[in-house]
Short mmCIF file of C-alpha atoms in Angstrom, two decimals:
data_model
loop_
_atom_site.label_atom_id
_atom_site.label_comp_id
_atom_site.label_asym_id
_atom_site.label_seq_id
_atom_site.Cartn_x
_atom_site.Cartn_y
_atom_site.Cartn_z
CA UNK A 48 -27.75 33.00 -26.65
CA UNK A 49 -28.43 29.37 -27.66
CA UNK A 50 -30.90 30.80 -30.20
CA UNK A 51 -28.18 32.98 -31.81
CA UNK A 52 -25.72 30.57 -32.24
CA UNK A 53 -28.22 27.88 -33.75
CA UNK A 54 -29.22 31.31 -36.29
CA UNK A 55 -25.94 31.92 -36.93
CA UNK A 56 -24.84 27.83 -38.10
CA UNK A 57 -28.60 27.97 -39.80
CA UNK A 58 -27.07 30.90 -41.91
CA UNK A 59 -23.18 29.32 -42.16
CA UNK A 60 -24.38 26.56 -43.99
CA UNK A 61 -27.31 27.94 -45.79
CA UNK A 62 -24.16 30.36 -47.48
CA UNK A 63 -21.69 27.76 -47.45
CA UNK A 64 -24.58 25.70 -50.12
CA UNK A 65 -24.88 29.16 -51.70
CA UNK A 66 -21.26 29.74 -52.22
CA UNK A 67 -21.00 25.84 -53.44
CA UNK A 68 -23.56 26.28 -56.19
CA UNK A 69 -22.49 29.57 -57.14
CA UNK A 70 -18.89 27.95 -57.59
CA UNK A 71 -20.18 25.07 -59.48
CA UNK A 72 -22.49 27.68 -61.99
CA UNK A 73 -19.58 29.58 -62.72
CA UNK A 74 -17.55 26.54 -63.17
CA UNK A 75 -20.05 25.49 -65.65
CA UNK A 76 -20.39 28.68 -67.81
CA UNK A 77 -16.88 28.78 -68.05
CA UNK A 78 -16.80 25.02 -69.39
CA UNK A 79 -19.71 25.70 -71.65
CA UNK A 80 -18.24 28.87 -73.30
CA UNK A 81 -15.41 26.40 -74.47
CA UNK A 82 -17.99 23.73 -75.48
CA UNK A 83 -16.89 21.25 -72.71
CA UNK A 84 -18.44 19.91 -69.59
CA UNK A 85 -17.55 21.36 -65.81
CA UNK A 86 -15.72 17.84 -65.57
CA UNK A 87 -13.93 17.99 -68.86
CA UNK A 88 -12.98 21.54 -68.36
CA UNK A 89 -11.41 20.53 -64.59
CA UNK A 90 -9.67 17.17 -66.37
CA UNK A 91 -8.58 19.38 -68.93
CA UNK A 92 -7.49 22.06 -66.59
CA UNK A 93 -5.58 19.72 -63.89
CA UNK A 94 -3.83 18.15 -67.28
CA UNK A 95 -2.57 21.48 -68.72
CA UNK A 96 -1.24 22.25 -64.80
CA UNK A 97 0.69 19.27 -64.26
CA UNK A 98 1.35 18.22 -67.70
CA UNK A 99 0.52 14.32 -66.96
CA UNK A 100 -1.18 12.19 -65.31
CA UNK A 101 -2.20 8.39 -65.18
CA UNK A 102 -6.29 8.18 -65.46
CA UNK A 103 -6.18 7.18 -61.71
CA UNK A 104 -4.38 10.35 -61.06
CA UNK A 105 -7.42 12.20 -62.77
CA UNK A 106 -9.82 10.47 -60.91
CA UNK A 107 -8.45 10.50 -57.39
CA UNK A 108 -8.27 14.64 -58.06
CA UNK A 109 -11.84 15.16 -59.26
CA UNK A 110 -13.16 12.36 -57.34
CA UNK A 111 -14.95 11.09 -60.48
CA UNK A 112 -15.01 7.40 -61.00
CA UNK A 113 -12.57 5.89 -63.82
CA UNK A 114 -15.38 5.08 -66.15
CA UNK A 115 -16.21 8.62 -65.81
CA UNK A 116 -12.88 9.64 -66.69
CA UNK A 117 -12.45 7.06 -69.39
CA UNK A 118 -14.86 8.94 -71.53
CA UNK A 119 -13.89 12.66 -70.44
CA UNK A 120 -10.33 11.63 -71.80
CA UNK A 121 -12.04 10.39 -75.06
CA UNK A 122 -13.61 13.50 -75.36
CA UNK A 123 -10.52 15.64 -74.69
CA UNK A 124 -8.45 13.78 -77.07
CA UNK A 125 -10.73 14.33 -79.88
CA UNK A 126 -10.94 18.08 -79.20
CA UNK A 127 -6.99 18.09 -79.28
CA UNK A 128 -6.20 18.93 -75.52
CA UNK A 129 -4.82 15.51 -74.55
CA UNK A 130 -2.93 12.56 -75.81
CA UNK A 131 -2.64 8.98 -74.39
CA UNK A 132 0.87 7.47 -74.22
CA UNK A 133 2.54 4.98 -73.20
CA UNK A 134 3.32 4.28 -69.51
CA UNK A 135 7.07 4.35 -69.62
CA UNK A 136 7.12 1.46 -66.96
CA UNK A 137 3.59 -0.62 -66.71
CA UNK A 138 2.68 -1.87 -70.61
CA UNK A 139 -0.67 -2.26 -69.52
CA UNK A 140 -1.40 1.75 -68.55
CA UNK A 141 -1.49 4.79 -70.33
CA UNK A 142 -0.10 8.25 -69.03
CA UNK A 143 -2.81 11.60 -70.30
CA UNK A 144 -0.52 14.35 -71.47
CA UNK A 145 -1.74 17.69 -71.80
CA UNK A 146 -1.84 18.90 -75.34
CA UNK A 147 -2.85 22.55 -76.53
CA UNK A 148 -2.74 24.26 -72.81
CA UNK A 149 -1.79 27.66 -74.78
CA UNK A 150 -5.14 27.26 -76.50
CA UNK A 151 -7.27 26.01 -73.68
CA UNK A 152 -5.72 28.83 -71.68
CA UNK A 153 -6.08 31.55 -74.20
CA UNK A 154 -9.98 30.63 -74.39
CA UNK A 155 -11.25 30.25 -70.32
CA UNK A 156 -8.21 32.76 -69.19
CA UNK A 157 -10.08 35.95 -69.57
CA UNK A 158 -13.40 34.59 -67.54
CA UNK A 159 -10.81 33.25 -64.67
CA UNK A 160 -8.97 36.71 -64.84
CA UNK A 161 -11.66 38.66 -64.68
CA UNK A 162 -12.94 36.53 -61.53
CA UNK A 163 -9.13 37.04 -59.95
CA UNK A 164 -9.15 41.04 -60.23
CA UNK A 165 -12.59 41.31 -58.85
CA UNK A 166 -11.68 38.42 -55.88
CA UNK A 167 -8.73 40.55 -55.58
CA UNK A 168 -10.69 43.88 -54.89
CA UNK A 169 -12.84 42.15 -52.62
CA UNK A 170 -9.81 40.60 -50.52
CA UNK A 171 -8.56 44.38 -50.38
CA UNK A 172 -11.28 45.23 -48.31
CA UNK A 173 -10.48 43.21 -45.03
CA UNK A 174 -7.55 43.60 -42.59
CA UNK A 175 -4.75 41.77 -42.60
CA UNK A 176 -6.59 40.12 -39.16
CA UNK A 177 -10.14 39.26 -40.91
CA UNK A 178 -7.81 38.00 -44.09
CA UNK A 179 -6.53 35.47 -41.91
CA UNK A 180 -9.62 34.44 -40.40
CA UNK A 181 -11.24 34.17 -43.69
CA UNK A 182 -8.19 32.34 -45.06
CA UNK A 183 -8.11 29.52 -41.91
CA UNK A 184 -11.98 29.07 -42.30
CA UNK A 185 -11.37 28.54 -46.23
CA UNK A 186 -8.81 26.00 -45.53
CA UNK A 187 -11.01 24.45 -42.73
CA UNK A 188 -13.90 24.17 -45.28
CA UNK A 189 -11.66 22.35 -47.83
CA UNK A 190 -10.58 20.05 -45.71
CA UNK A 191 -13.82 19.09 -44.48
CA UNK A 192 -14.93 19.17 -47.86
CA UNK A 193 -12.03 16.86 -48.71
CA UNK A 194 -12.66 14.34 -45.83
CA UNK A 195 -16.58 14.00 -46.63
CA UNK A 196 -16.08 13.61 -50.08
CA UNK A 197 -13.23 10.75 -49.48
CA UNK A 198 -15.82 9.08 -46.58
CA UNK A 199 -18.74 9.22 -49.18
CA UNK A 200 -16.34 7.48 -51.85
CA UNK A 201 -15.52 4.56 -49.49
CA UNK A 202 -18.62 4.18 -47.89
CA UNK A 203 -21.56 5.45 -49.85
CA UNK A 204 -24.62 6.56 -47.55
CA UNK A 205 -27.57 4.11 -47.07
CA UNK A 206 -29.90 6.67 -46.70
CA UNK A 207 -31.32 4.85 -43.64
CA UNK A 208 -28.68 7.03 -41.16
CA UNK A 209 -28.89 11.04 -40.74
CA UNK A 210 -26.54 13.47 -42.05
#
């Protein structure tokens, strides 16, 4: 019984790494098809959702550093999908406004609708129970995901300790 359920977390998270680099291939042939990068694609993405956002903003939500961002913003300003402006209350910060979302839209929409119908088909195959279990672990893995990422940001691993 002990063997099973050391199997069974051996195959969890040998399919949760799967799942994570199938995400992050996808992510990145959707980005190159545009002629951007995963990150500039997700900047450029998060920008054309919310409209604005302070660099900090961008950062905090792809959990790339600021310099990182500083030249992904370059970048997506000279191929027309964002603007800096002027913070409307600190002189010394800039506010990233999404420009072009119709175009950026119109060019990775039909990869990210063709991933939604067949999702879609897939979630039509479980019960309304097994939906929910799926959904909760989902959720669960995000928010792991979330937490780890936010622990390795403040306190980078030594590589002394064990995972």
């Amino acid at each position: 019984m002990a063997q099973q359920a050391l199997d069974g977390a051996a195959e969890s998270n040998r399919l949760h790494r799967e799942l994570a680099t199938a995400v992050v291939s996808f992510q990145e042939a959707v980005a190159r098809a545009v002629g951007m990068t995963a990150a500039e694609r997700k900047c450029a993405g998060l920008l054309a959702e919310r409209g604005r956002m302070t660099p900090g903003e961008l950062a905090h939500a792809t959990g790339l550093t600021t310099g990182a961002i500083t030249g992904i913003v370059d970048r997506l300003v000279k191929a027309g999908f964002a603007a800096r402006v002027a913070h409307p209350t600190d002189r010394r910060s800039v506010i990233v406004e999404a420009r072009n979302a119709d175009r950026l839209m119109a060019t990775i929409g039909p990869a990210f609708a063709a991933l939604t119908a067949r999702m879609d088909r897939l979630d039509a195959r479980y019960s309304d129970e097994e939906r929910a279990l799926i959904l909760r672990h989902l959720a669960d893995t995000i928010a792991i995901l979330r937490e780890e990422t936010g622990r390795l940001l403040t306190a980078p691993p030594s590589g002394k300790e064990a995972a």
